[in-house]
XYZ file of C-alpha atoms in Angstrom:
664
model
C 0.000 0.000 0.000
C 1.355 3.432 -0.937
C 2.360 5.639 1.978
C 0.421 8.924 1.680
C 2.167 12.267 1.881
C 1.781 13.555 5.476
C -0.862 16.233 5.915
C 1.343 18.254 8.260
C 4.180 18.260 5.705
C 2.172 20.290 3.181
C 3.884 23.670 2.855
C 1.672 26.753 3.163
C -1.916 26.462 1.873
C -3.205 27.480 5.314
C -6.793 28.064 4.200
C -6.951 24.708 2.436
C -5.665 22.823 5.466
C -7.949 24.745 7.808
C -11.056 24.026 5.726
C -10.263 20.307 5.605
C -9.566 20.164 9.350
C -12.824 21.942 10.189
C -14.714 19.277 8.269
C -12.778 16.612 10.150
C -13.905 18.243 13.416
C -17.517 18.724 12.264
C -18.594 16.751 9.166
C -21.886 18.673 9.316
C -20.027 21.679 7.830
C -20.668 20.024 4.480
C -17.405 19.459 2.646
C -14.869 21.548 0.769
C -14.416 22.746 -2.797
C -10.780 23.496 -3.616
C -10.247 25.805 -6.590
C -6.847 26.597 -7.992
C -4.194 26.208 -10.611
C -2.573 22.850 -11.288
C 0.361 21.735 -9.133
C -0.743 23.392 -5.883
C -1.061 20.270 -3.653
C -4.874 20.177 -3.865
C -5.114 16.419 -4.304
C -2.147 15.747 -2.020
C -3.757 17.550 0.922
C -7.139 15.882 0.408
C -5.668 12.381 0.203
C -3.583 13.034 3.314
C -6.630 14.040 5.357
C -8.059 10.516 5.642
C -5.040 9.386 7.676
C -5.938 11.956 10.363
C -9.570 10.935 10.773
C -10.555 8.821 13.807
C -11.431 5.149 13.414
C -14.988 4.374 12.307
C -17.055 1.769 14.241
C -18.943 -0.528 11.823
C -21.117 -3.628 11.880
C -18.886 -6.578 10.889
C -19.664 -7.852 7.395
C -21.958 -4.950 6.473
C -21.099 -3.627 3.024
C -22.778 -0.311 3.858
C -20.744 0.629 6.960
C -23.669 0.696 9.368
C -22.964 2.174 12.803
C -23.336 -0.614 15.417
C -24.714 1.917 17.907
C -27.610 2.836 15.581
C -27.737 0.552 12.527
C -29.786 1.595 9.512
C -33.133 -0.267 9.724
C -33.395 -0.233 5.925
C -29.867 -1.500 5.224
C -29.858 -4.037 2.340
C -27.507 -6.235 4.412
C -29.698 -5.885 7.521
C -31.408 -6.031 9.813
C -28.573 -5.573 12.318
C -28.786 -5.798 16.059
C -27.487 -2.816 17.993
C -24.280 -3.211 19.984
C -20.908 -4.782 19.364
C -19.037 -4.007 16.198
C -15.524 -3.424 14.987
C -13.413 -0.428 13.996
C -11.722 0.363 10.707
C -9.901 3.403 9.299
C -12.016 6.119 7.716
C -12.265 5.645 3.959
C -11.502 8.122 1.252
C -13.290 7.034 -1.920
C -12.359 8.650 -5.223
C -15.032 9.193 -7.880
C -13.470 9.187 -11.368
C -14.798 11.858 -13.713
C -15.676 9.240 -16.322
C -17.447 6.853 -13.923
C -20.713 5.246 -14.977
C -23.991 5.661 -13.115
C -23.845 2.037 -11.937
C -20.326 2.545 -10.580
C -21.534 5.482 -8.502
C -24.846 4.242 -7.100
C -24.467 0.489 -7.527
C -25.879 -2.101 -9.901
C -29.052 -4.136 -9.591
C -29.213 -7.526 -11.338
C -32.309 -6.984 -13.472
C -32.318 -10.536 -14.843
C -32.549 -12.087 -11.351
C -35.003 -9.432 -10.203
C -37.399 -10.260 -13.087
C -37.032 -14.026 -13.101
C -36.452 -14.821 -9.398
C -37.721 -11.743 -7.561
C -34.328 -11.423 -5.821
C -32.779 -8.025 -5.111
C -29.197 -8.872 -6.023
C -27.431 -5.556 -5.446
C -23.770 -4.693 -5.909
C -22.926 -1.524 -3.920
C -21.331 1.459 -5.648
C -19.028 4.249 -4.574
C -21.729 6.040 -2.567
C -22.000 2.989 -0.313
C -18.216 2.793 0.058
C -18.058 6.491 0.992
C -20.759 6.309 3.684
C -19.366 7.811 6.925
C -16.159 8.712 5.101
C -14.869 11.040 2.380
C -16.051 11.120 -1.222
C -13.362 12.838 -3.264
C -13.944 14.087 -6.813
C -10.871 15.366 -8.618
C -11.709 17.738 -11.485
C -15.261 17.902 -10.143
C -16.167 20.590 -12.676
C -15.741 18.027 -15.473
C -18.178 15.546 -13.910
C -21.067 14.577 -16.210
C -24.404 16.202 -15.462
C -26.249 12.951 -14.716
C -23.628 12.037 -12.089
C -23.935 15.528 -10.615
C -27.683 14.982 -10.278
C -27.116 11.730 -8.383
C -24.622 13.407 -6.062
C -27.077 16.220 -5.384
C -29.818 13.764 -4.490
C -27.575 11.735 -2.180
C -26.141 14.842 -0.490
C -29.625 16.271 0.083
C -31.271 13.080 1.409
C -28.333 11.304 3.030
C -29.331 8.171 1.117
C -28.922 6.603 -2.299
C -31.797 5.067 -4.247
C -31.312 2.609 -7.098
C -34.459 1.940 -9.119
C -34.880 -0.272 -12.163
C -38.417 -0.706 -13.509
C -40.129 -0.712 -10.115
C -37.424 -2.699 -8.289
C -35.626 -0.422 -5.831
C -32.857 -0.560 -3.240
C -32.104 2.145 -0.690
C -29.098 2.579 1.583
C -27.658 5.356 3.713
C -25.055 7.597 2.028
C -23.777 10.361 4.291
C -20.300 11.466 3.344
C -17.902 14.375 3.414
C -17.865 15.710 -0.162
C -14.494 17.106 -1.229
C -13.882 18.353 -4.756
C -10.890 19.892 -6.476
C -10.926 21.818 -9.735
C -8.952 24.106 -11.993
C -11.253 27.062 -12.869
C -9.592 27.377 -16.278
C -11.237 24.094 -17.271
C -14.787 25.258 -16.533
C -17.100 26.165 -13.668
C -19.502 24.109 -11.591
C -23.266 24.093 -11.850
C -24.704 26.418 -9.169
C -26.736 23.570 -7.634
C -23.625 21.490 -6.945
C -21.569 24.525 -5.965
C -24.012 25.293 -3.174
C -23.690 21.743 -1.800
C -20.078 22.347 -0.789
C -19.998 23.813 2.685
C -16.705 25.681 2.223
C -14.559 26.800 -0.668
C -10.918 27.844 -0.820
C -8.765 29.359 -3.533
C -5.214 27.994 -3.721
C -2.227 29.243 -5.664
C 1.462 28.457 -5.775
C 3.574 30.620 -3.515
C 5.620 33.374 -5.125
C 8.142 33.325 -2.260
C 11.395 31.617 -3.374
C 12.154 30.205 0.102
C 8.760 28.553 0.366
C 9.012 27.107 -3.132
C 12.434 25.689 -2.275
C 10.968 23.994 0.794
C 8.166 22.480 -1.300
C 10.701 20.958 -3.695
C 12.882 19.629 -0.854
C 10.002 17.879 0.856
C 8.628 16.409 -2.334
C 12.003 15.013 -3.389
C 12.556 13.556 0.080
C 9.148 11.892 -0.021
C 9.720 10.448 -3.500
C 13.097 9.015 -2.446
C 11.713 7.172 0.605
C 8.010 7.651 1.415
C 8.081 5.541 4.583
C 11.078 7.331 6.067
C 9.634 10.732 5.191
C 6.305 9.833 6.800
C 8.125 8.639 9.909
C 9.792 12.054 10.260
C 6.328 13.653 10.463
C 4.675 10.977 12.586
C 4.810 13.071 15.765
C 3.174 16.089 14.102
C 0.544 13.841 12.531
C -0.259 12.290 15.905
C -0.578 15.744 17.492
C -3.070 16.921 14.857
C -5.008 13.661 15.117
C -5.278 14.121 18.880
C -6.351 17.729 18.413
C -9.143 16.634 16.030
C -10.398 14.138 18.621
C -10.286 16.781 21.358
C -12.128 19.303 19.177
C -14.831 16.740 18.369
C -15.341 16.101 22.061
C -15.481 19.832 22.795
C -17.832 20.649 19.895
C -21.141 19.897 21.689
C -20.123 22.307 24.466
C -19.437 25.276 22.174
C -21.954 28.091 22.665
C -23.150 30.058 19.652
C -24.573 33.210 21.198
C -27.249 35.498 19.811
C -24.624 38.150 19.037
C -22.658 35.783 16.797
C -25.862 34.570 15.148
C -26.859 38.152 14.415
C -23.465 38.786 12.803
C -23.864 35.656 10.689
C -27.349 36.633 9.512
C -26.295 40.239 8.799
C -23.251 39.075 6.810
C -25.280 36.700 4.648
C -27.861 39.421 4.013
C -25.181 42.003 3.183
C -23.640 39.748 0.514
C -27.084 38.809 -0.887
C -26.593 35.055 -0.774
C -29.546 32.944 -1.894
C -31.463 30.812 0.580
C -30.611 29.965 4.176
C -27.958 27.290 3.670
C -25.176 29.888 3.918
C -26.356 30.983 7.388
C -26.431 27.390 8.616
C -23.020 26.543 7.161
C -21.497 29.704 8.658
C -22.921 28.825 12.072
C -21.510 25.298 11.928
C -18.155 26.546 10.646
C -17.839 29.209 13.347
C -18.651 26.585 15.983
C -16.035 24.209 14.561
C -13.479 27.036 14.520
C -14.076 27.700 18.208
C -13.718 23.995 19.032
C -10.545 23.758 16.951
C -9.112 26.685 18.911
C -10.073 25.003 22.207
C -12.780 27.524 23.131
C -16.401 27.069 24.152
C -17.557 30.504 22.913
C -17.828 31.663 19.307
C -16.068 34.992 18.830
C -16.181 37.601 16.081
C -12.942 36.245 14.622
C -14.661 32.878 14.129
C -17.571 34.505 12.310
C -15.200 36.437 10.066
C -13.169 33.354 9.149
C -16.361 31.363 8.589
C -17.604 34.026 6.160
C -14.352 33.917 4.186
C -14.695 30.162 3.772
C -18.457 29.740 3.350
C -19.635 32.735 1.299
C -17.377 33.366 -1.738
C -19.045 30.659 -3.846
C -22.535 31.570 -2.667
C -22.696 35.305 -3.191
C -24.782 36.412 -6.143
C -22.563 37.134 -9.159
C -22.528 36.997 -12.923
C -21.067 33.851 -14.553
C -17.824 35.599 -15.550
C -17.229 37.403 -12.245
C -14.365 36.084 -10.116
C -15.380 34.609 -6.756
C -14.318 36.280 -3.542
C -15.508 38.659 -0.852
C -14.998 42.360 -0.265
C -13.184 42.108 3.072
C -13.694 45.797 3.866
C -17.439 45.341 3.497
C -17.232 42.209 5.649
C -15.416 44.046 8.432
C -17.901 46.935 8.314
C -20.828 44.508 8.605
C -19.268 42.647 11.524
C -18.495 45.904 13.297
C -21.990 47.299 12.728
C -23.678 44.231 14.153
C -20.693 43.718 16.385
C -19.569 41.291 18.932
C -18.485 42.038 22.458
C -15.888 44.643 23.271
C -13.406 42.073 24.522
C -13.290 40.155 21.230
C -9.730 39.977 19.925
C -8.696 41.392 16.617
C -10.552 39.403 13.909
C -7.533 38.855 11.730
C -5.330 36.197 13.357
C -7.521 33.063 13.114
C -6.781 29.776 14.874
C -3.229 28.651 15.298
C -1.672 25.273 14.605
C -1.700 23.307 11.363
C -4.028 24.952 8.894
C -4.649 27.808 11.292
C -4.067 30.706 8.913
C -6.995 33.019 8.298
C -7.926 35.493 5.668
C -8.801 35.069 2.033
C -5.881 34.496 -0.344
C -5.567 36.798 -3.280
C -7.318 35.066 -6.203
C -4.575 33.837 -8.511
C -6.834 32.537 -11.230
C -7.891 35.996 -12.373
C -7.240 36.394 -16.053
C -3.799 37.753 -16.752
C -4.011 37.996 -20.508
C -1.610 40.380 -22.174
C -1.624 42.713 -19.254
C -0.184 45.789 -20.924
C -1.441 45.052 -24.410
C -4.458 47.211 -23.892
C -2.323 50.142 -22.881
C -0.054 50.330 -25.912
C -0.787 50.705 -29.629
C -0.362 47.565 -31.703
C 2.329 47.513 -34.352
C 1.175 46.674 -37.850
C 2.910 44.959 -40.738
C 6.532 45.984 -41.083
C 6.566 47.234 -37.512
C 4.737 50.427 -38.407
C 2.271 51.837 -35.885
C -1.369 51.396 -36.825
C -3.567 54.394 -37.510
C -5.474 55.789 -34.599
C -8.426 53.499 -33.872
C -6.723 50.297 -35.063
C -4.180 49.540 -32.332
C -6.010 51.480 -29.622
C -9.094 49.292 -29.885
C -7.564 46.614 -27.660
C -8.954 48.579 -24.684
C -12.529 48.639 -26.039
C -14.960 47.060 -23.622
C -17.706 44.728 -24.736
C -21.165 46.184 -25.113
C -23.955 44.935 -22.864
C -24.608 41.219 -23.477
C -28.046 40.097 -24.600
C -30.058 36.880 -24.736
C -29.548 34.750 -27.838
C -31.554 31.861 -29.177
C -29.868 28.502 -29.322
C -27.704 27.626 -32.322
C -27.792 23.847 -32.681
C -25.909 21.350 -34.793
C -28.151 19.395 -37.211
C -28.747 15.679 -36.803
C -28.436 13.496 -33.700
C -25.110 13.156 -31.939
C -23.702 11.008 -29.133
C -21.576 13.562 -27.299
C -21.361 14.562 -23.662
C -24.611 15.470 -21.951
C -25.499 19.138 -22.305
C -28.289 21.437 -23.391
C -27.678 22.348 -27.010
C -28.140 19.796 -29.813
C -30.175 16.592 -30.081
C -28.280 13.474 -29.036
C -28.605 9.887 -27.864
C -27.891 10.053 -24.128
C -28.400 8.117 -20.894
C -30.997 10.672 -19.840
C -34.014 11.957 -21.742
C -37.125 10.564 -23.376
C -37.208 6.915 -24.445
C -37.239 6.522 -28.218
C -36.631 2.787 -28.715
C -34.752 -0.309 -27.577
C -31.618 -2.237 -28.505
C -29.531 -5.107 -27.228
C -27.261 -3.916 -24.411
C -23.595 -3.332 -25.128
C -21.888 -4.177 -21.835
C -23.781 -3.765 -18.551
C -27.500 -3.042 -18.754
C -28.250 0.422 -17.340
C -31.738 1.397 -18.555
C -34.135 -1.507 -19.038
C -36.824 -1.294 -21.723
C -39.367 -3.528 -19.994
C -41.876 -3.903 -22.839
C -39.172 -4.852 -25.346
C -37.635 -7.311 -22.865
C -40.969 -9.038 -22.234
C -41.662 -9.118 -25.969
C -38.289 -10.778 -26.614
C -38.757 -13.383 -23.862
C -42.418 -14.232 -24.470
C -42.057 -16.543 -27.536
C -39.623 -18.824 -25.673
C -41.567 -19.530 -22.473
C -42.850 -23.000 -23.482
C -39.424 -24.088 -24.754
C -37.862 -22.948 -21.479
C -40.300 -25.038 -19.461
C -42.167 -22.242 -17.761
C -44.562 -23.717 -15.214
C -45.319 -20.904 -12.776
C -46.496 -17.301 -12.978
C -42.964 -15.923 -13.270
C -41.433 -15.026 -16.627
C -38.336 -17.026 -17.587
C -35.885 -14.329 -18.671
C -32.402 -14.894 -19.999
C -29.575 -12.529 -20.769
C -30.328 -12.496 -24.499
C -33.853 -11.230 -23.813
C -32.790 -8.030 -22.055
C -33.205 -4.796 -24.009
C -31.558 -1.474 -23.310
C -33.738 1.619 -23.637
C -32.429 4.155 -26.121
C -33.035 7.725 -25.051
C -32.829 11.096 -26.717
C -31.717 14.179 -24.851
C -29.360 17.064 -25.479
C -25.601 17.207 -25.844
C -22.977 19.868 -25.356
C -21.003 20.907 -28.422
C -17.682 22.530 -29.183
C -18.433 26.134 -30.100
C -15.341 27.477 -31.856
C -15.308 31.255 -32.213
C -13.227 32.561 -35.117
C -12.977 36.325 -34.620
C -11.721 38.885 -37.139
C -9.509 41.331 -35.205
C -8.190 43.282 -38.208
C -8.150 47.039 -38.631
C -11.475 47.125 -40.476
C -13.195 45.707 -37.390
C -11.931 48.623 -35.307
C -13.817 51.199 -37.370
C -16.707 53.095 -35.770
C -16.274 51.331 -32.432
C -17.536 48.184 -34.155
C -15.391 45.953 -31.927
C -17.426 46.872 -28.873
C -20.558 45.463 -30.511
C -18.642 42.411 -31.751
C -17.322 41.655 -28.279
C -20.806 42.084 -26.844
C -22.190 39.593 -29.352
C -19.457 37.019 -28.666
C -19.865 37.517 -24.920
C -23.594 36.864 -25.301
C -22.863 33.627 -27.136
C -20.355 32.677 -24.438
C -23.032 33.154 -21.793
C -25.271 30.881 -23.831
C -22.457 28.296 -24.080
C -21.963 28.481 -20.299
C -25.626 27.661 -19.721
C -25.624 24.839 -22.275
C -22.491 23.078 -20.950
C -20.455 23.510 -24.136
C -16.749 23.506 -24.684
C -15.495 26.702 -26.305
C -12.430 27.768 -28.228
C -11.221 31.083 -29.650
C -9.207 31.717 -32.825
C -8.354 35.288 -33.807
C -6.738 36.619 -36.969
C -5.141 39.962 -37.769
C -2.022 41.342 -39.455
C -0.375 38.430 -41.245
C -1.373 35.414 -39.154
C -3.977 33.695 -36.995
C -3.595 32.724 -33.346
C -5.315 30.170 -31.146
C -6.165 32.576 -28.342
C -7.800 29.757 -26.376
C -7.646 26.034 -27.197
C -10.933 24.151 -26.721
C -11.842 24.177 -23.051
C -14.852 23.967 -20.749
C -13.931 27.313 -19.204
C -16.030 30.053 -20.759
C -14.505 32.360 -18.133
C -11.135 31.963 -19.814
C -12.669 32.716 -23.212
C -14.325 35.857 -21.852
C -10.991 36.984 -20.384
C -9.179 36.492 -23.700
C -11.950 38.375 -25.477
C -11.647 41.317 -23.098
C -7.963 41.851 -23.974
C -8.300 41.131 -27.694
C -6.223 43.631 -29.723
C -7.191 44.827 -33.192
C -5.389 46.255 -36.200
C -3.595 45.335 -39.406
C -4.716 43.445 -42.478
C -7.315 40.660 -42.652
C -5.738 37.209 -43.171
C -9.123 35.488 -43.434
C -7.738 32.328 -45.047
C -5.170 31.941 -42.249
C -7.923 32.240 -39.631
C -10.054 29.589 -41.327
C -7.135 27.213 -41.805
C -6.101 27.592 -38.173
C -9.681 26.898 -37.065
C -9.822 23.837 -39.326
C -6.607 22.561 -37.746
C -8.022 23.104 -34.232
C -11.103 21.049 -35.134
C -8.955 18.283 -36.634
C -6.921 17.920 -33.435
C -9.980 18.160 -31.207
C -11.753 15.483 -33.245
C -8.961 13.083 -32.270
C -9.223 14.027 -28.595
C -13.009 14.081 -28.301
C -14.522 12.427 -31.387
C -18.079 12.321 -30.011
C -18.358 16.086 -29.486
C -19.688 17.794 -32.593
C -18.410 21.285 -33.478
C -20.232 24.512 -34.299
C -18.074 27.224 -35.891
C -19.094 30.840 -35.275
C -17.137 33.117 -37.629
C -17.316 36.797 -36.660
C -16.169 38.995 -39.558
C -17.178 41.573 -42.119
C -16.078 39.166 -44.861
C -13.154 41.221 -46.159
C -9.896 39.410 -46.970
C -6.658 41.351 -47.549
C -2.945 40.651 -47.556
C -0.988 38.190 -49.674
C -1.731 36.986 -53.219
C -5.381 36.276 -54.066
C -6.675 36.571 -50.501
C -10.357 36.199 -51.467
C -9.764 33.022 -53.492
C -7.661 31.528 -50.693
C -10.388 32.288 -48.154
C -12.978 30.603 -50.370
C -10.889 27.445 -50.690
C -10.322 27.355 -46.933
C -14.056 27.773 -46.287
C -14.909 24.862 -48.562
C -12.868 22.561 -46.300
C -15.501 23.050 -43.579
C -18.321 22.333 -46.011
C -16.582 19.142 -47.159
C -16.290 17.949 -43.539
C -19.944 18.735 -42.816
C -19.100 21.183 -40.030
C -22.072 23.329 -38.959
C -21.220 27.022 -39.152
C -22.693 30.477 -38.664
C -21.155 33.695 -40.001
C -21.897 36.757 -37.887
C -21.827 39.597 -40.419
C -20.225 42.670 -38.827
C -20.437 44.886 -41.913
C -22.099 48.217 -41.216
C -22.813 51.481 -42.998
C -25.063 52.433 -45.916
C -22.940 50.593 -48.515
C -22.657 46.838 -47.911
C -20.693 44.436 -50.077
C -22.349 41.256 -48.801
C -19.023 39.445 -48.494
C -20.014 37.658 -45.274
C -23.037 36.128 -46.999
C -20.861 34.850 -49.819
C -18.450 33.378 -47.278
C -21.325 31.626 -45.486
C -22.273 30.013 -48.794
C -18.731 28.676 -49.214
C -18.839 27.319 -45.653
C -22.178 25.621 -46.221
C -23.585 27.598 -43.310
C -25.719 30.663 -42.812
C -25.069 34.376 -42.249
C -26.682 36.574 -39.623
C -26.123 40.225 -38.767
C -25.294 41.461 -35.297
C -28.847 42.731 -34.883
C -30.335 39.417 -36.025
C -28.273 37.574 -33.437
C -30.629 38.721 -30.702
C -33.199 36.231 -29.464
C -36.170 38.062 -30.961
C -34.569 38.291 -34.394
C -32.982 34.903 -34.917
C -36.026 32.621 -35.069
C -35.260 31.203 -38.496
C -31.525 30.778 -38.059
C -31.492 27.184 -36.781
C -33.860 26.056 -39.521
C -31.613 27.723 -42.069
C -28.543 25.927 -40.704
C -30.356 22.600 -40.798
C -31.711 23.181 -44.318
C -28.275 23.976 -45.709
C -26.700 20.974 -43.980
C -29.384 18.533 -45.211
């Protein structure tokens, strides 16, 4: 068995360690979501936590970890008699992002259930995680149908497995811990709210601390057992402190003054619902117990707010999480605690005792000073006024768009855009199962088994069902697509503040992609070449950040932009072949620079038509005289053209039908 990296050997990351320890003291806090860049010890700290948790008493032989003091009366392995039992270490169960529904909730043997009436149930990960930790790495990439199951289990404290009227229920109360890189996409708000606390982590910029990280990691890799032995004393001390805090927790008093501060803080930051108030109260109580106190002080309320509210405050999809600490301090002072409360800044001491909110390190950096300096054009010459300066133009106000869907029926990841065959949705037919049966089509199964009953010697009322009779239900739902934005950033787009409207339109489509669970990518072209500003990703936040700092100016290498986009789709098709693309080309249709730029652009566009790629050209041409070049380009692409005004929801009713008609 691999020796885990010691929890107390993690360098820095005080807020992360504190949040995990508070959940170890009081699992009712509700888990932790860890957000941050890659390589910041997120997974290492989470995996190390399980070694600090106290032993769990269980009923011997129970696959569902029933507590011998109060066994679950509905346990599938029950009934159990109270008393007795054994102890085992607390489990940390990892949920892979690509796990199946049966792997998460368990599998019911449908064949035996139909033919013998026996509930033969194989427990899943939710059963394994009961009374332990359920860890989801890259939780933001988890499929929607698995998110729904997690939400149900977290809300009810139980997991239900139902197959055509045959059901099994078992307890599933666990500490939910998720880690994610915000650049790869955000979480659904429903799941986000289920995490009690959230922390932002980032690599230290202090050379001495980075050196210490490298030293400890190298020492651990050389000899894990010896390294763990060096930290055994510190680990034992933290383990003992967790036990002491758990014992002290019921004695901690949460006074009316602290409750008033909690309620006022939640109201001031306009969080939805009452879960934030409850989580803050539990967190403040756990903080007091961790510090060895029986009274909740103002410093506990402040630290609880920093951990429990950033992901709950009302914000737009592209706003960075976080709290205004000045506003927090003013609220706490206004509804203030007692005069003898210490300064609210220090926070608890010991491992993970640091307080305060770290500076968010995942804020978009972009080309920080690009917006402040004019862009150089071809030959290094400065662009005319209005071409290079447009990099600082802000997007106009976003608006609601109607859905742009890809024609046909796909089989991509679950989402909310185009029609697809999915595990969820309305039943459209039946087929023989490929692998494990997940969704039984009862009528088709009975129809397949019925002709063989006499030959199989049926003598009783039961139906003799064999494996070959089972039929899998085919369902139709919606999938997420790859929406690849190809944006013209040449000098002609900078005229008349046109780029502000263009950015507003793209931002509106990004908001739509965020709601429909799409992947997005961004290709820009200007001057003499095209750039992949953002490779395909689930993070629409990153796309919005790149869009905000997009410079303009120079010639219009339209062919280069199309060829670069075609190359991006070719590579992405190898990585994710089931996800169908939708290309959104934002341009006025002009092509300049190089020999025969218009002819080259036409040939590049026909590559998309030959591959059957769905496309929409957003025509940015304005003014009384219009050349109609974008419409001609849409014809070469095999797609459709729409103006910026027609992109609005009230004006785009016929666009999807047009896309489908051209692709047919």
